[in-house]
Amino acid sequence: MKASQFFISTLKEAPADAEVVSHKLMMRAGMIKRLGAGIYSYLPMGLRVIRKVEAIVREEMNKAGAIELLMPLVQPAELWQETGRWDKMGPELLRVKDRHDRDFIIQPTSEEVITDIARQELRSYRQLPKNFYHIQTKFRDERRPRFGVMRGREFTMKDAYSFDRDVAAAGRSYEAMVAAYNAIFSRLGLQYRAVAADTGAIGGDRSHEFQVIADTGEDAIVYCPDSDYAANIELAEALPLLADRAAASQALTKAPTPAKSTCADVAALLGLPIERTVKSLVLATDELDDDGSITKTTVWLLLVRGDHELNEVKAGKVDGLKAAFRFATGAEIEHHFGCKPGYLGPIGLQHPVKIVADRTVARMSDFVCGANEADFHLTGVNWGRDLPEPDIVADIRNVVAGDPSPDGRGVLAIQRGIEVGHVFYLGTKYSQAMNATYLDENGKPQLMEMGCYGIGVTRTVGAAIEQNHDERGIVWPTSIAPFSVVVCPIGYDRSADVKAAADQLHDELAAVGIDVLLDDRGERPGAMFADWELIGVPHRVVLSDRGLKDGKAEYQGRRDAQATSVAVADLKAFVIGRLAS
Ligand SMILES: Nc1ncnc2c1ncn2[C@@H]1O[C@H](COP(=O)(O)OP(=O)(O)O)[C@@H](O)[C@H]1O
Ligand SMILES: [Mg+2]
């Protein structure tokens, strides 16, 4: 490929709306162009990378026994009504009408369509297992599209769906996908971690996210450096930090804490460690009648240690909060606590409140909490003596670095990650809703056991950049670089020798299947090098009259501090050797 026959469009500055490095660099390298919020054209340079990611994904999926098909972008509402997702999914689901006023959606994912295919096509146990996948455009009307292709509204996903006879077979399909994902992300040249994730209403322990490690990642991933424990922050279990509850040693005392409403400020004012304080969070649940009007509201007080944070996913697993909870309104709080937020606590309530204590809080003694009176806190608070034991004790907080690992094999560490893939055991959620059955050996219909497996193809491109860049630009892993090698001749249009040497190297590398680009644009060397460093091509060869005079060319890897002088006669073999290393 010659640059003059390709399309290169680099920018010195990134547009102001680009917040993260991958978005900035993709814009500057001319990989994507914005059309609307979260909607991008993939320009030729970007599309080359996307296609390389797709090719690796496709090869490994095929190797794992998955079968490619392609399901439509536009899907009739009826299927989504069958599973209830037409109503359950909020504005994230893009709904459209056709000329007959019929409802359709633009697919955010394809469980309904694949289950519809399966229930028609997979009739006998002899046809199972099957795993179908496609690489298709998705649309999710994200509340906050941002970070370029990392959280787009329109994006490309590989989504796969497995169908099995029973739970054990579904487990094997799941494990095959985990192995395929490991192969994919290794081949992509990325540093990643597979972490256990929450399974929501499905239950069980078969949900893993594949996270690309990057400081800029949106997700906190928890792992134990001394064992193989790894989970996302929603799931990672927080053990109690106290072995048992010490006996009360202080009297209950009301302490003035004027204008100190945070645990940190209260602890500082009282000269106590923040670990002695307890934070109050007030939730509410509503019981509804058949027409959806509220018949009863329960107010809940959740208590976590002052330096800890509530984990809403965990809170949602507490009995009584499972169906749905919300944060209590200001009026509900004043009614139950007789006080505004900032000084709330579990003692001296005006009306009954359900109290849920985090495991650590339940073992604290002589602690500090709000007095339910503005500008006052209570110190020396003790369970059983000053207030009843909590109604419920549960893990409701986020773990923090240094907490004991739930497997008992060390302490937890936290790093940031970008979720690029997700494998999920679905059970019979969709097969039941859509009556997708097969006939077993006895001719009896049985529900199919399903799994779904996504990889964000376009997000993976962004994540690769978040992980691999420097101040000059992108540093692609060779497997997904838009070009593996760039040949940069100096004076291509002036020097017959330079032109001949550059053409020859280009043709020789291209002939053995290497993705090589010859920059024949006639740019000044500085501008030419800056472009290719920005675009992130991993290997560069510079040819000039000065070097050729001594039979030499200059090679520089994208991560190399300096160029290496290489004899022109050895150039091809040298570059091929570098590509292999
Ligand atoms: N808005 C988005 N933009 C780009 N990629 C996305 C987006 N939402 C999801 N993905 C990708 O698709 C994969 C599968 O999505 P899924 O797990 O169903 O979504 P979510 O984690 O948002 O519930 C994710 O791991 C991610 O790589
Ligand atoms: Mg996910």
XYZ file of C-alpha atoms and ligand atoms in Angstrom, residues 140 142 149-152 155 157 419-422 454-456 458-459, ligand 1:
44
model
C -27.768 1.582 22.857
C -26.652 5.495 26.452
C -15.759 4.431 20.824
C -15.417 3.277 24.442
C -18.968 4.233 25.340
C -20.662 4.910 22.066
C -20.851 0.352 18.240
C -20.087 -6.148 19.174
C -14.744 -4.084 30.356
C -14.149 -5.400 26.848
C -15.868 -8.763 27.109
C -18.541 -10.437 29.158
C -20.133 -10.449 24.178
C -16.989 -8.693 23.048
C -17.071 -4.980 22.385
C -14.848 -1.098 18.904
C -14.399 -0.623 22.650
N -21.939 1.751 24.856
C -21.002 0.880 24.496
N -20.012 1.272 23.636
C -19.064 0.395 23.266
N -19.026 -0.877 23.671
C -19.973 -1.319 24.512
C -21.005 -0.476 24.975
N -21.807 -1.186 25.799
C -21.300 -2.420 25.859
N -20.193 -2.528 25.095
C -19.352 -3.714 24.891
O -20.138 -4.859 24.711
C -19.796 -5.863 25.668
C -21.010 -6.640 26.085
O -21.949 -5.750 26.622
P -22.838 -6.087 27.884
O -22.071 -6.827 28.910
O -24.106 -6.647 27.378
O -23.086 -4.591 28.344
P -23.061 -3.897 29.771
O -21.798 -4.333 30.450
O -23.081 -2.439 29.407
O -24.281 -4.391 30.415
C -19.171 -5.117 26.812
O -18.280 -5.952 27.503
C -18.475 -3.986 26.088
O -17.211 -4.421 25.617
